[in-house]
CSV table of C-alpha atoms and ligand atoms in Angstrom, one decimal:
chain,number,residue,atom,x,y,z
A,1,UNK,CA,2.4,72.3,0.2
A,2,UNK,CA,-0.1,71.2,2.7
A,3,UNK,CA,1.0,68.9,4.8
A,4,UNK,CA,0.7,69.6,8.4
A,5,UNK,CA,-2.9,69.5,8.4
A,6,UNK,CA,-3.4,66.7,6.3
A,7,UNK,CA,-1.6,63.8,8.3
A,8,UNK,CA,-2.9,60.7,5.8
A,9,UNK,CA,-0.6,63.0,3.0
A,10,UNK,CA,2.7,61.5,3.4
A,11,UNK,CA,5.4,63.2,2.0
A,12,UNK,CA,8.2,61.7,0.1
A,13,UNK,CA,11.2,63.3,0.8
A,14,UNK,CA,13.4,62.2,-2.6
A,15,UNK,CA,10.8,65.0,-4.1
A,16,UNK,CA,13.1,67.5,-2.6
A,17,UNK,CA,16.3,69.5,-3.5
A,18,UNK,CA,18.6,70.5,-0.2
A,19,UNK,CA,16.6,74.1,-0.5
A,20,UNK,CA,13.1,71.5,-0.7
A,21,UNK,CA,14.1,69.8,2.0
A,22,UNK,CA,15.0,73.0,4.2
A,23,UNK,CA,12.0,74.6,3.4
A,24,UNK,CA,9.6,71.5,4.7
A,25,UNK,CA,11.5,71.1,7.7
A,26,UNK,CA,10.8,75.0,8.6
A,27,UNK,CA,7.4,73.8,7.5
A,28,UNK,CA,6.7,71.0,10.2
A,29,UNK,CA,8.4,73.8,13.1
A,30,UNK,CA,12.1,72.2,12.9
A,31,UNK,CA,15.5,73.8,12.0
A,32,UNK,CA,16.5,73.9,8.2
A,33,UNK,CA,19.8,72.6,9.6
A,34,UNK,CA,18.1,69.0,10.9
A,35,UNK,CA,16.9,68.8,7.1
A,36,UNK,CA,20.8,68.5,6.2
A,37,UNK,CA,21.4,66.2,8.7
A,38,UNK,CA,19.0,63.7,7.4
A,39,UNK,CA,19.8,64.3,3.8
A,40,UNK,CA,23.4,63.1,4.2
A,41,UNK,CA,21.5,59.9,6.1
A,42,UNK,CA,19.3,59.3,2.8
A,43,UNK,CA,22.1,60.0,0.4
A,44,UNK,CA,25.3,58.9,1.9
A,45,UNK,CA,24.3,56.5,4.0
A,46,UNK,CA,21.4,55.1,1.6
A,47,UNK,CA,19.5,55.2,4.7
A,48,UNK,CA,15.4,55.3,4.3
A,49,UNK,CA,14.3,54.5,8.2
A,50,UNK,CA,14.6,57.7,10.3
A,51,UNK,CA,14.4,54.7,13.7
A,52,UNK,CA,18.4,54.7,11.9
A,53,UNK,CA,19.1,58.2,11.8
A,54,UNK,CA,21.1,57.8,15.5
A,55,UNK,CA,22.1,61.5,15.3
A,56,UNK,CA,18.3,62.6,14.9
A,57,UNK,CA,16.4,62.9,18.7
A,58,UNK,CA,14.2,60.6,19.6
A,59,UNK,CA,11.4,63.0,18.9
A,60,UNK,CA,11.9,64.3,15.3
A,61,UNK,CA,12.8,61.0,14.2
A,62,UNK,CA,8.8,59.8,15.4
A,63,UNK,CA,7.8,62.7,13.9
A,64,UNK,CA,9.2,62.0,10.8
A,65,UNK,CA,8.6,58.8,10.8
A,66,UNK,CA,4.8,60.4,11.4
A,67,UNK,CA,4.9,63.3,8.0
A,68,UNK,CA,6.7,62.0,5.7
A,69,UNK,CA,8.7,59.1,4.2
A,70,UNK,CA,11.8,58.0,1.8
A,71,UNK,CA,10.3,56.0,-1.3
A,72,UNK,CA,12.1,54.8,-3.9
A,73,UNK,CA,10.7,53.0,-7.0
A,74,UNK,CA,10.6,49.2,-6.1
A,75,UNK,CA,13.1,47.1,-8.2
A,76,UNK,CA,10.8,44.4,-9.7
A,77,UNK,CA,13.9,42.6,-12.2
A,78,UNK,CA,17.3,43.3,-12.2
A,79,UNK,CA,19.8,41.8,-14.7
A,80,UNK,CA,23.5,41.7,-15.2
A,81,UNK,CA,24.9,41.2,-18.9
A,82,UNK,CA,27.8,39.0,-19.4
A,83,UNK,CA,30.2,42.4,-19.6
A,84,UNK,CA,29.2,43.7,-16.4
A,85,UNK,CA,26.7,46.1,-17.4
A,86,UNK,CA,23.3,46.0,-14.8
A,87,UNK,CA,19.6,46.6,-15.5
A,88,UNK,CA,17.4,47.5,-13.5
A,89,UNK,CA,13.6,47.1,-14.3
A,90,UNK,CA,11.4,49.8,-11.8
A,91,UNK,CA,8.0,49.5,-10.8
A,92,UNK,CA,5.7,52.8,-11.4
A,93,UNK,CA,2.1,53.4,-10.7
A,94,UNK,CA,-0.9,51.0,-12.8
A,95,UNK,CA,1.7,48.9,-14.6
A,96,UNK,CA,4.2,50.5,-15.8
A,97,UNK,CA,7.9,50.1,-15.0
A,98,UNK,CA,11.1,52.0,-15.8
A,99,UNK,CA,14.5,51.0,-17.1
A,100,UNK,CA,18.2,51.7,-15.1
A,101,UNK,CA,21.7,51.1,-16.3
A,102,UNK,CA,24.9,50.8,-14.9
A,103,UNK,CA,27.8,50.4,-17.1
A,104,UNK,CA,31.0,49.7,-15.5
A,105,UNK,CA,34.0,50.8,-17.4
A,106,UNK,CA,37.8,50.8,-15.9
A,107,UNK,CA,38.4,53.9,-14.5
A,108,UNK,CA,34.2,54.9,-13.9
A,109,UNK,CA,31.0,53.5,-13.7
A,110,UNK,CA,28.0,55.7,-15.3
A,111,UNK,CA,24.6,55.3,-14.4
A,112,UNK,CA,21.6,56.0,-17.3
A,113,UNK,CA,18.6,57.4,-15.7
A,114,UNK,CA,15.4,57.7,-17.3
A,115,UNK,CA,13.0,60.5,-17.1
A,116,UNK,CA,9.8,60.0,-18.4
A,117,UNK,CA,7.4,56.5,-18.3
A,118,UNK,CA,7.8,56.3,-22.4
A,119,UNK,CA,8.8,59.4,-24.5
A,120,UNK,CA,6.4,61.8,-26.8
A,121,UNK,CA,9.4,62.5,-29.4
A,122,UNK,CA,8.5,59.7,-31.7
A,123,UNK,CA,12.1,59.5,-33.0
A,124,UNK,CA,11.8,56.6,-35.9
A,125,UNK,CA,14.7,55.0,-34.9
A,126,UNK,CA,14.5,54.8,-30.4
A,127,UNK,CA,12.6,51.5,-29.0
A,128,UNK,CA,11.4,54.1,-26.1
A,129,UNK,CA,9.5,56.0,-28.8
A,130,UNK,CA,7.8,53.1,-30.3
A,131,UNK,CA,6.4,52.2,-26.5
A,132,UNK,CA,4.2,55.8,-27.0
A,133,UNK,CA,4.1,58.1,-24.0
A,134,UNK,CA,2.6,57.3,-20.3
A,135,UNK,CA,3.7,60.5,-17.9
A,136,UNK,CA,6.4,61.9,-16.4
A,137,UNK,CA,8.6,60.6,-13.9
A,138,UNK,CA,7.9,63.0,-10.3
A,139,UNK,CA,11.8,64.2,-8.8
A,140,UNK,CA,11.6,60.9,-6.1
A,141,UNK,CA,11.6,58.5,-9.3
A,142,UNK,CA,14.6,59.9,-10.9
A,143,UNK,CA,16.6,60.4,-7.9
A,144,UNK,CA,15.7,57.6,-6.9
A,145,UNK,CA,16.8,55.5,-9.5
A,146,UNK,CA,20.1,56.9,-8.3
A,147,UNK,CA,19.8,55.8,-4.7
A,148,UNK,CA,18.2,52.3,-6.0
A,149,UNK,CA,21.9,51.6,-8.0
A,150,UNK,CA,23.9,53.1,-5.2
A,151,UNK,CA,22.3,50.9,-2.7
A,152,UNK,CA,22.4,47.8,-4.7
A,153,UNK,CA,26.0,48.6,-6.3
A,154,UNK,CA,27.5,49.8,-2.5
A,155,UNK,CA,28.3,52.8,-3.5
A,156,UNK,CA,30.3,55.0,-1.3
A,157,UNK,CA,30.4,58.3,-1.1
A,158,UNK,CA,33.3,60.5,-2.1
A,159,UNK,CA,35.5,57.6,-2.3
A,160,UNK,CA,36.0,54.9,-4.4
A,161,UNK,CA,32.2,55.2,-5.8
A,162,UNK,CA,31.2,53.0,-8.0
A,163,UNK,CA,28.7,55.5,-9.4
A,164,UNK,CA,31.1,58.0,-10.8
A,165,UNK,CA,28.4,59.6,-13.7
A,166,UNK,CA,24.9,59.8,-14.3
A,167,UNK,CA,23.7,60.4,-17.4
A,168,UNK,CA,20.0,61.7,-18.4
A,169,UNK,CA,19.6,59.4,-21.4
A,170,UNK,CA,17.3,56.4,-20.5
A,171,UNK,CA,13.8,56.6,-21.2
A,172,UNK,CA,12.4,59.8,-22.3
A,173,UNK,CA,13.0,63.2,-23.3
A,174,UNK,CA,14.7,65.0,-19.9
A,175,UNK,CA,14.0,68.8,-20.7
A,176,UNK,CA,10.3,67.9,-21.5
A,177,UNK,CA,10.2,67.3,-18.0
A,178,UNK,CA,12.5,70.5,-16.7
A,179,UNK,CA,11.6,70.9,-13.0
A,180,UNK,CA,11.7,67.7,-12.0
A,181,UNK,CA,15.1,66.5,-14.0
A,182,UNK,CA,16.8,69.8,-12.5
A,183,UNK,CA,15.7,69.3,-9.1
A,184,UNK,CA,17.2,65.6,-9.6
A,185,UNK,CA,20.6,67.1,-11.0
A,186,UNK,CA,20.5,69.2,-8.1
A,187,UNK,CA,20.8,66.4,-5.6
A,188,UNK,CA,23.1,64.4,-7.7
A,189,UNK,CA,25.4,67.8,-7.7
A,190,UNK,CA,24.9,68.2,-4.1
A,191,UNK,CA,27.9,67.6,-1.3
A,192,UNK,CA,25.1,66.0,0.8
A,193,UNK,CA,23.1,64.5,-2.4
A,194,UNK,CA,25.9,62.3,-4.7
A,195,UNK,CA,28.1,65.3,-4.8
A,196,UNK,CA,29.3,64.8,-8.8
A,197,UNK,CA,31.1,66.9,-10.2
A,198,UNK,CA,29.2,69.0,-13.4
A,199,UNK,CA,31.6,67.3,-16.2
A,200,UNK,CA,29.8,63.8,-14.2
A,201,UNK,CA,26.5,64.8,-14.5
A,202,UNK,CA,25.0,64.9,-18.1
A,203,UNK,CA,21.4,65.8,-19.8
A,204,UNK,CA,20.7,64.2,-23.1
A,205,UNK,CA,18.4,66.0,-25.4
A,206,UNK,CA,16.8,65.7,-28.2
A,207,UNK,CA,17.0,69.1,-29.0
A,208,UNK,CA,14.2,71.2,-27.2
A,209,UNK,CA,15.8,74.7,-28.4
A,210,UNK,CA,14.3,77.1,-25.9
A,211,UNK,CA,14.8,74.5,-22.8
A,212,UNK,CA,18.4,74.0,-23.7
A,213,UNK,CA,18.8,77.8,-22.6
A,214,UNK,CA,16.7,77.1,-19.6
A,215,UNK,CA,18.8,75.0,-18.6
A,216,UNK,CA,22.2,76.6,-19.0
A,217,UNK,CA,20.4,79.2,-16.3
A,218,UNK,CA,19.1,76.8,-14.3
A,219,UNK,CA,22.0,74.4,-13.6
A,220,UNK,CA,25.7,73.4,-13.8
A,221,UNK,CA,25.4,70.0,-15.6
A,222,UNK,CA,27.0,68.6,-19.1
A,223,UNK,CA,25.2,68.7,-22.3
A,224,UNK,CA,25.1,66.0,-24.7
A,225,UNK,CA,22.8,66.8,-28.3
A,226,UNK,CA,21.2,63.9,-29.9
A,227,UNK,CA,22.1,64.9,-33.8
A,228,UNK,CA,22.0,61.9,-35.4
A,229,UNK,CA,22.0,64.0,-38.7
A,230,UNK,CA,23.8,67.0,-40.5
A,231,UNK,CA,20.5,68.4,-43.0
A,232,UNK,CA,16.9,68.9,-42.0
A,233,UNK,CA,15.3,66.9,-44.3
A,234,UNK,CA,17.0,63.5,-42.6
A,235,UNK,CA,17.0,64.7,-39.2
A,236,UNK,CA,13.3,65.5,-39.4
A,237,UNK,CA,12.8,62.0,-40.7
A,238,UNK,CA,15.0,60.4,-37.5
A,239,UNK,CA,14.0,63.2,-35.4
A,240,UNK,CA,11.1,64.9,-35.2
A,241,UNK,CA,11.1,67.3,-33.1
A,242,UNK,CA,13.4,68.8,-35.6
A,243,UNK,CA,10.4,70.0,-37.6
A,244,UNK,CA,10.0,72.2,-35.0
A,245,UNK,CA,13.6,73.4,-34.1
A,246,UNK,CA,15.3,73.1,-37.1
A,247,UNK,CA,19.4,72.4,-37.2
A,248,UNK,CA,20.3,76.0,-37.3
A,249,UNK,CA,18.3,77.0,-34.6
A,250,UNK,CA,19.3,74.2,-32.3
A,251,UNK,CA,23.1,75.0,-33.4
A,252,UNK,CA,22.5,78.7,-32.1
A,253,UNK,CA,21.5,77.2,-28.5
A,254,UNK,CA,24.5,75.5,-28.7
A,255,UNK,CA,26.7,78.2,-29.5
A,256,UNK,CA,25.2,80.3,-26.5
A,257,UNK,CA,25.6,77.5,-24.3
A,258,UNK,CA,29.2,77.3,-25.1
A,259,UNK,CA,30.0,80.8,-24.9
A,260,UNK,CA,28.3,80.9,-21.6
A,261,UNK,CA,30.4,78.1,-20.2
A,262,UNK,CA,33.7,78.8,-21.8
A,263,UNK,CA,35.0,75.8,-20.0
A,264,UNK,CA,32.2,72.7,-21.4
A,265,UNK,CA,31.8,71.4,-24.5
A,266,UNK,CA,29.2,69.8,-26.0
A,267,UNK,CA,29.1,66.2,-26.9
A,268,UNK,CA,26.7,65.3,-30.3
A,269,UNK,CA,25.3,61.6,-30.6
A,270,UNK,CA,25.2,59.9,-33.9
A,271,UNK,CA,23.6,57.1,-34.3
A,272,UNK,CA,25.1,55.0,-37.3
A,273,UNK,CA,22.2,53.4,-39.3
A,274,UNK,CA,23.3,51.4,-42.3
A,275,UNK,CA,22.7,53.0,-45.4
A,276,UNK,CA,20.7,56.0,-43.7
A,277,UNK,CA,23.0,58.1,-42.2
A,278,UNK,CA,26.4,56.3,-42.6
A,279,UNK,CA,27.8,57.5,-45.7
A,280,UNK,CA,30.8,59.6,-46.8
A,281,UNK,CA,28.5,63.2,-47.6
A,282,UNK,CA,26.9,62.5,-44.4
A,283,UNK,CA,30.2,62.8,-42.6
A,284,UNK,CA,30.9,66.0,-44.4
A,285,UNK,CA,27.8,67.6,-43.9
A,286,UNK,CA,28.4,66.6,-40.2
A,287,UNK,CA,32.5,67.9,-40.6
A,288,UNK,CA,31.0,71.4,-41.7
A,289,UNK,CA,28.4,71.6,-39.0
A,290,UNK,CA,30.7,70.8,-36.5
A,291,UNK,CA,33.2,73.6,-37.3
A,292,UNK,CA,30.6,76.1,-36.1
A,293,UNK,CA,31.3,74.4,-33.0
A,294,UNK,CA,35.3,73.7,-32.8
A,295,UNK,CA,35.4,72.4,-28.7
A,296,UNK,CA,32.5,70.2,-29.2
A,297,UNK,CA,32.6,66.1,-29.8
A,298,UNK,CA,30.7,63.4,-31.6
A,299,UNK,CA,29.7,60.6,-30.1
A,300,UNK,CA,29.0,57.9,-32.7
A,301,UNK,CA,26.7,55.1,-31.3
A,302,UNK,CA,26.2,52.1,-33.8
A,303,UNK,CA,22.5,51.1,-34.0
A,304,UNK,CA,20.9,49.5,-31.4
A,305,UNK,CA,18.3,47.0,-33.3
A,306,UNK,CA,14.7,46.5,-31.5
A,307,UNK,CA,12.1,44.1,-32.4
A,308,UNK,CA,9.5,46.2,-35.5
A,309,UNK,CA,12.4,48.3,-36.4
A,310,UNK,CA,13.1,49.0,-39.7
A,311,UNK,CA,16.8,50.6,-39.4
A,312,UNK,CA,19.6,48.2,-39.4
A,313,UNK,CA,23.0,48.7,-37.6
A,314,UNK,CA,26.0,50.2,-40.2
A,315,UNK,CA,28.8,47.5,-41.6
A,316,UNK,CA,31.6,47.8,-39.5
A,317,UNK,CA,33.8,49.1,-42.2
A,318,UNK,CA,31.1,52.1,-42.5
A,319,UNK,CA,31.4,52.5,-39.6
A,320,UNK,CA,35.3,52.8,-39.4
A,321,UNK,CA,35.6,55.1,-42.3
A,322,UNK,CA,32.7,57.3,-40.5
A,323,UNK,CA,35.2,58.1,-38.0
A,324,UNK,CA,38.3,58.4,-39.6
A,325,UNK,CA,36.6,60.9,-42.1
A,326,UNK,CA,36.0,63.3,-39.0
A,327,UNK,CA,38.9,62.7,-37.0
A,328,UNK,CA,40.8,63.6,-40.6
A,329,UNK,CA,39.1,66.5,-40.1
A,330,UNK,CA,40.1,67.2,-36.8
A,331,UNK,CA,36.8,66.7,-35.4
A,332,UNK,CA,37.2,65.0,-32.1
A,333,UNK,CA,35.0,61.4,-32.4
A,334,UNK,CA,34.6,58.8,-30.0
A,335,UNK,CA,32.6,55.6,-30.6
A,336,UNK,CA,30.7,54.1,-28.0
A,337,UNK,CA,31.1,50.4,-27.3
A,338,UNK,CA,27.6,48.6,-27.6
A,339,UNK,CA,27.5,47.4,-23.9
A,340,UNK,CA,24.5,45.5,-22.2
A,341,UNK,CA,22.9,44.5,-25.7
A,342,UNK,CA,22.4,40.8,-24.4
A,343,UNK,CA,20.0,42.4,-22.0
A,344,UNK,CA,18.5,44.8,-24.0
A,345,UNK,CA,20.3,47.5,-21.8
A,346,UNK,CA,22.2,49.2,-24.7
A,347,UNK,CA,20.9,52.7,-25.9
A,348,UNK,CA,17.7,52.9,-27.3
A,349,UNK,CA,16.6,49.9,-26.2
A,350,UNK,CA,15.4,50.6,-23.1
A,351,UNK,CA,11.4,49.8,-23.3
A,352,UNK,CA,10.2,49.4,-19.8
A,353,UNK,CA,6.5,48.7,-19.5
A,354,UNK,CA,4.6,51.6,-20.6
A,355,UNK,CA,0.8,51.9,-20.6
A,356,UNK,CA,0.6,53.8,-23.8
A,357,UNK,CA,-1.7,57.1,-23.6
A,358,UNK,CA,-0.7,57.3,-28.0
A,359,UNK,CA,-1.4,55.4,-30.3
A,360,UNK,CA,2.0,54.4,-31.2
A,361,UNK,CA,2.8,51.1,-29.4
A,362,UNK,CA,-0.2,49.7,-31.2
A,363,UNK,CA,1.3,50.7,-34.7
A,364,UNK,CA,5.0,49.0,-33.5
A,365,UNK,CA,3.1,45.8,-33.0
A,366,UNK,CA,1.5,46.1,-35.7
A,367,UNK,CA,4.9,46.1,-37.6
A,368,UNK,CA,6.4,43.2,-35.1
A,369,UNK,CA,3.0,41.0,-36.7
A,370,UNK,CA,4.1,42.0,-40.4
A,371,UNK,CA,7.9,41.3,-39.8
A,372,UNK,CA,6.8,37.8,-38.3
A,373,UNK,CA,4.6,37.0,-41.0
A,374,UNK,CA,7.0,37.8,-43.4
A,375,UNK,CA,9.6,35.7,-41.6
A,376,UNK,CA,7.1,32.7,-42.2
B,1,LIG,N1,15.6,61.9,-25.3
B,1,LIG,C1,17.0,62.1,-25.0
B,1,LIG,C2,17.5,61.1,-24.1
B,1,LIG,C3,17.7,59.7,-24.7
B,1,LIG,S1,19.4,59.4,-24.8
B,1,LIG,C4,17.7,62.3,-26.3
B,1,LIG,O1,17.2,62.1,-27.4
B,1,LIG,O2,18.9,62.6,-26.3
B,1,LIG,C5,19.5,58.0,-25.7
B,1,LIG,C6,20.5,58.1,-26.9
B,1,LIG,O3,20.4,56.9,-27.6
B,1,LIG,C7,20.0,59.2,-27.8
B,1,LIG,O4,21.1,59.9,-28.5
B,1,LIG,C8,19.2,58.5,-28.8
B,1,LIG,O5,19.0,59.1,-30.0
B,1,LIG,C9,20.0,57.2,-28.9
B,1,LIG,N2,19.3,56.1,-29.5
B,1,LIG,C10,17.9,55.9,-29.5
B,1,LIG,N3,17.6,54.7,-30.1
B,1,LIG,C11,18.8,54.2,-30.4
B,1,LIG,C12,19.1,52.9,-31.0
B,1,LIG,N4,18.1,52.0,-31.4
B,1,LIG,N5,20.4,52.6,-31.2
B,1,LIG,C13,21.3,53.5,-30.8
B,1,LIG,N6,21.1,54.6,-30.3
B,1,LIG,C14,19.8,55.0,-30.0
């Protein structure tokens, strides 16, 4: 990177990861250890004006101050929902904006970051899909979503946090955007970034087969699968990308990525869906897949409805018996708690602003316009 010689190129430091940062320092003729230094400032202090840095000299601070800077994506809304959950709405470049949430919980507070402005997966049944795809998001705006929250929430480091988890599973598809997500897990991972533990730090993926290995070299994070359904022909109607990576395939990944970390498991969303996916064979085609996989979890997540959606949320009673048929069959099964849905926070409903480069926010409104009419 060019950035001595070019003093109108500012450079953001949230771009980089503690080797990143090292590296830039050497760059502009100053010890890598001075890059350490200010990287506790900027993540344990939530500090962004070097004038603040007191234990930085007079003279690197001005020079800082002169190469570089530390941006985080402006908060233009921020919400709370009656139970506690917070959303915050983030301003990108030409229009578009990004979605946040914290959800506090008893003994933890987890933080959903997104990754991409939109998402190209298409899955028939996300909000985020429907928007179409913009770009992705650089390493700055998903770390910084991080620092955003901390700030806001007074989050203290190493005690006490309030952030006590991130997870990857806002808007977008994280391993479609590999470098940038890892360097971002990187600095949440980091003693001097968020320091969080790997079980506290999670991807969410579709189920991008060959980046899913990638990743398992790349990285010490958890890995949750976004399933959603036990046979091809269903999943590649919810999911498209299975078309591409079909169940078995994306099973194998798994299966390496356990027996590489003996000591993770893999957690496997399922989105119930009345009358799609809820059903008794459903929950034994998902029983059978899952004893290929005996440490993993399941994850159900009742449906999130958006406006143009044609999927409805599963009767509570389905939604029972869903679980009880796989915890019969000693498949461990959590359900997640619908939190944040008054403020449109809840999962899959995160929708941003996104300047569409598809085609595919056009065809949601054009279902929002048939749904109204036929509401007249
Ligand atoms: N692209 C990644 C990250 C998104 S994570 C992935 O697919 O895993 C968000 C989770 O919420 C995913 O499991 C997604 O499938 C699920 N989801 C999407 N839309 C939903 C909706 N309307 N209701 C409930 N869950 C939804």
């Amino acid at each position: 990177m060019q950035v001595v010689n070019n003093p109108l190129a500012k450079v953001n430091l949230l771009d980089f990861d503690r080797q990143g940062l090292r590296d830039f320092f050497t760059q502009i003729g100053e010890k890598p250890y001075r890059a350490e230094q200010v990287m506790k400032w900027i993540y344990h202090d939530l500090e962004d004006n070097f004038e603040n840095m007191t234990d930085v000299g007079k003279a690197l601070r001005a020079k800082l101050t002169e190469v570089c800077y530390i941006g985080a994506p402006k908060t233009l809304l921020d919400k709370a929902a009656t139970d506690g959950t917070h959303k915050w709405l983030l301003g990108m470049d030409s229009g578009n904006a990004i979605e946040t949430v914290y959800i506090p919980e008893p003994t933890r507070g987890t933080l959903c970051v997104s990754s991409q402005i939109g998402c190209a997966l298409n899955c028939s049944f996300c909000s985020t899909g429907a928007q179409g795809f913009n770009r992705n998001l650089s390493t700055a705006e998903i770390i910084g979503q991080v620092w955003v929250a901390a700030k806001y929430l007074g989050n203290v480091t190493h005690q006490n946090r309030r952030i006590t988890n991130v997870v990857m599973m806002g808007m977008g598809e994280p391993l479609a955007n590999f470098d940038n997500v890892v360097r971002a897990m990187r600095l949440m991972r980091d003693d001097l970034g968020f320091g969080l533990a790997a079980k506290r730090v999670t991807l969410s993926t579709a189920g991008m087969v060959p980046l899913i290995d990638q990743l398992s070299d790349a990285i010490d994070v958890s890995l949750a699968v976004s399933l959603h359904a036990a046979n091809d022909e269903l999943r590649t109607e919810l999911v498209p990308i299975n078309k591409r990576y079909p169940i078995a395939e994306l099973l194998a990944a798994c299966q390496r990525w356990v027996a590489r970390k003996p000591r993770t498991s893999i957690t496997f969303e399922y989105t119930l869906m009345k009358g799609v996916n809820d059903q008794p064979e459903h929950a034994r085609q998902l029983i059978k897949l899952m004893r290929k996989l005996p440490t993993c979890k399941v994850n159900l997540i009742p449906f999130n409805p958006f406006p143009g959606t044609r999927y409805e949320r599963s009767d509570a009673n389905d939604i029972r018996d869903f679980q009880t048929q796989l915890l019969n069959a000693g498949v461990l099964t959590m359900l997640r708690r619908t939190r944040g849905d008054d403020i449109d926070a809840a999962c899959g409903q995160l929708a941003g602003q996104v300047t569409d480069r598809t085609r595919r926010s056009a065809d949601l409104r054009k279902r929002q316009d048939e749904e109204a009419l036929h509401a007249i």
